[in-house]
Short mmCIF file of C-alpha atoms in Angstrom, two decimals:
data_model
loop_
_atom_site.label_atom_id
_atom_site.label_comp_id
_atom_site.label_asym_id
_atom_site.label_seq_id
_atom_site.Cartn_x
_atom_site.Cartn_y
_atom_site.Cartn_z
CA MET A 1 -19.52 17.34 10.98
CA ALA A 2 -22.87 18.20 12.79
CA ASN A 3 -22.55 22.00 12.71
CA SER A 4 -21.65 22.00 9.03
CA ARG A 5 -24.95 19.75 8.27
CA SER A 6 -27.23 22.08 11.00
CA LYS A 7 -27.88 18.86 12.95
CA SER A 8 -28.24 18.77 16.42
CA ILE A 9 -25.77 16.24 18.72
CA THR A 10 -27.37 13.97 21.07
CA THR A 11 -25.05 12.56 23.92
CA LEU A 12 -26.03 8.78 25.10
CA THR A 13 -24.08 7.86 28.16
CA ASP A 14 -24.31 3.99 27.42
CA LEU A 15 -22.14 4.37 24.45
CA ARG A 16 -19.56 5.32 27.01
CA GLU A 17 -16.17 3.53 27.21
CA ARG A 18 -15.66 0.35 29.67
CA LYS A 19 -14.78 1.01 33.06
CA LEU A 20 -11.78 -1.01 34.03
CA SER A 21 -11.28 -0.38 37.33
CA ASP A 22 -11.19 1.98 40.34
CA GLU A 23 -7.46 1.62 40.62
CA TRP A 24 -4.95 2.57 38.11
CA VAL A 25 -4.23 -0.33 35.42
CA LYS A 26 -0.35 -0.89 35.17
CA ASP A 27 -0.73 -3.06 32.27
CA PHE A 28 -3.54 -2.38 29.93
CA ASN A 29 -2.40 -4.77 27.11
CA GLU A 30 -2.37 -7.59 29.71
CA ILE A 31 -5.78 -6.80 30.99
CA ALA A 32 -7.34 -6.21 27.38
CA GLN A 33 -6.20 -9.79 26.17
CA LYS A 34 -7.62 -11.23 29.40
CA GLN A 35 -10.81 -9.35 28.76
CA TRP A 36 -10.87 -10.37 25.13
CA GLU A 37 -10.08 -14.15 25.79
CA ASP A 38 -12.72 -14.49 28.61
CA PHE A 39 -15.89 -11.68 27.98
CA ASN A 40 -16.77 -12.21 31.42
CA PHE A 41 -13.52 -11.19 32.93
CA LYS A 42 -13.07 -8.00 34.98
CA LEU A 43 -11.30 -6.42 37.61
CA PRO A 44 -12.85 -5.08 40.96
CA ASN A 45 -15.17 -2.45 40.41
CA GLY A 46 -14.76 -2.50 36.51
CA GLU A 47 -16.79 -4.12 33.68
CA SER A 48 -16.36 -7.12 31.65
CA LEU A 49 -16.66 -6.70 27.83
CA LYS A 50 -19.73 -8.73 28.16
CA GLU A 51 -21.33 -5.95 29.86
CA VAL A 52 -19.86 -3.44 27.69
CA GLN A 53 -21.21 -5.17 25.02
CA GLU A 54 -24.79 -5.40 26.29
CA ARG A 55 -25.00 -1.93 27.12
CA ASN A 56 -23.92 -0.67 23.78
CA ILE A 57 -26.00 -3.10 21.61
CA LYS A 58 -29.01 -2.31 23.59
CA THR A 59 -28.35 1.42 22.94
CA LEU A 60 -27.44 0.99 19.50
CA ASP A 61 -30.85 -0.85 18.81
CA HIS A 62 -32.33 2.09 20.52
CA ILE A 63 -31.13 4.29 18.28
CA LEU A 64 -32.08 1.99 15.25
CA SER A 65 -35.59 1.97 16.32
CA GLU A 66 -35.73 5.61 16.93
CA SER A 67 -33.89 6.23 13.37
CA LYS A 68 -35.50 4.24 10.70
CA ASN A 69 -34.44 4.88 7.25
CA GLN A 70 -32.15 7.55 8.49
CA THR A 71 -28.44 8.28 8.65
CA VAL A 72 -26.87 8.31 12.00
CA VAL A 73 -23.23 9.01 12.92
CA ILE A 74 -22.05 7.49 16.31
CA GLY A 75 -18.96 8.46 17.78
CA THR A 76 -17.79 6.07 20.68
CA HIS A 77 -14.41 4.75 22.08
CA GLY A 78 -12.51 2.23 20.55
CA THR A 79 -13.27 -0.72 23.09
CA ALA A 80 -17.01 -0.03 23.24
CA LEU A 81 -17.29 0.12 19.31
CA SER A 82 -15.16 -3.05 19.00
CA THR A 83 -17.54 -4.95 21.19
CA ILE A 84 -20.50 -3.97 18.98
CA ILE A 85 -18.56 -5.14 15.91
CA ASN A 86 -17.87 -8.13 17.94
CA ASP A 87 -21.81 -8.99 18.57
CA TYR A 88 -22.31 -8.65 14.64
CA LYS A 89 -18.65 -10.48 13.58
CA PRO A 90 -17.55 -12.65 16.53
CA GLU A 91 -14.39 -13.23 14.57
CA PHE A 92 -13.30 -9.52 15.42
CA ARG A 93 -11.35 -10.45 18.84
CA TYR A 94 -8.41 -9.20 20.44
CA GLU A 95 -6.04 -9.35 17.28
CA ALA A 96 -8.17 -6.70 15.60
CA PHE A 97 -8.94 -4.63 18.64
CA ASN A 98 -4.97 -4.45 18.87
CA ALA A 99 -4.44 -3.60 15.62
CA ILE A 100 -6.93 -0.57 15.99
CA LYS A 101 -6.25 0.80 19.38
CA HIS A 102 -4.10 3.82 18.05
CA VAL A 103 -5.78 4.25 14.83
CA PHE A 104 -7.55 7.79 15.03
CA PRO A 105 -10.03 8.35 13.55
CA TRP A 106 -11.29 4.83 13.50
CA VAL A 107 -14.32 4.91 11.20
CA VAL A 108 -16.72 1.88 10.84
CA ARG A 109 -19.60 1.82 8.80
CA PHE A 110 -22.61 -0.28 9.60
CA GLU A 111 -25.75 -0.54 7.26
CA PHE A 112 -28.80 -1.61 8.38
CA GLU A 113 -32.28 -2.81 6.84
CA GLY A 114 -34.61 -2.04 9.82
CA GLU A 115 -32.21 -3.60 12.82
CA ALA A 116 -30.58 -6.27 10.64
CA LEU A 117 -26.93 -5.60 9.72
CA ARG A 118 -26.61 -5.57 6.03
CA LYS A 119 -23.30 -4.60 5.65
CA LEU A 120 -20.14 -3.69 7.81
CA GLY A 121 -17.27 -1.80 6.52
CA ILE A 122 -14.06 -1.24 8.71
CA SER A 123 -11.41 1.50 7.83
CA LEU A 124 -8.00 1.91 9.55
CA GLY A 125 -8.13 5.42 9.54
CA ILE A 126 -7.52 8.53 6.99
CA GLY A 127 -3.94 7.86 4.90
CA LYS A 128 -3.87 4.21 6.15
#
């Protein structure tokens, strides 16, 4: 998309996916559900959803302050994006996350006026 519009790509590492643990997680769904039920829950050496959300919202706020009156496209991982949605729409919880975790691409459109969310549109992927 960027190349077709002669736009540059900037990588912001704070929009990365959460770190679950240093160890292999045998039951991702169980851990994911626990994290969505308790945003402070985390495995040893991992991140809680609260930490992921705070990191992502801080980065989004920075993007908004640097990109006033511009269109910005952000690519990130499902959990990271889900925590951003949850910050604006608290009813977006585990059930919604579970419904999108295998949807590719998963497109969400945020419309802001300044730093205030004006509109949120969630798509379940192309052809869905």
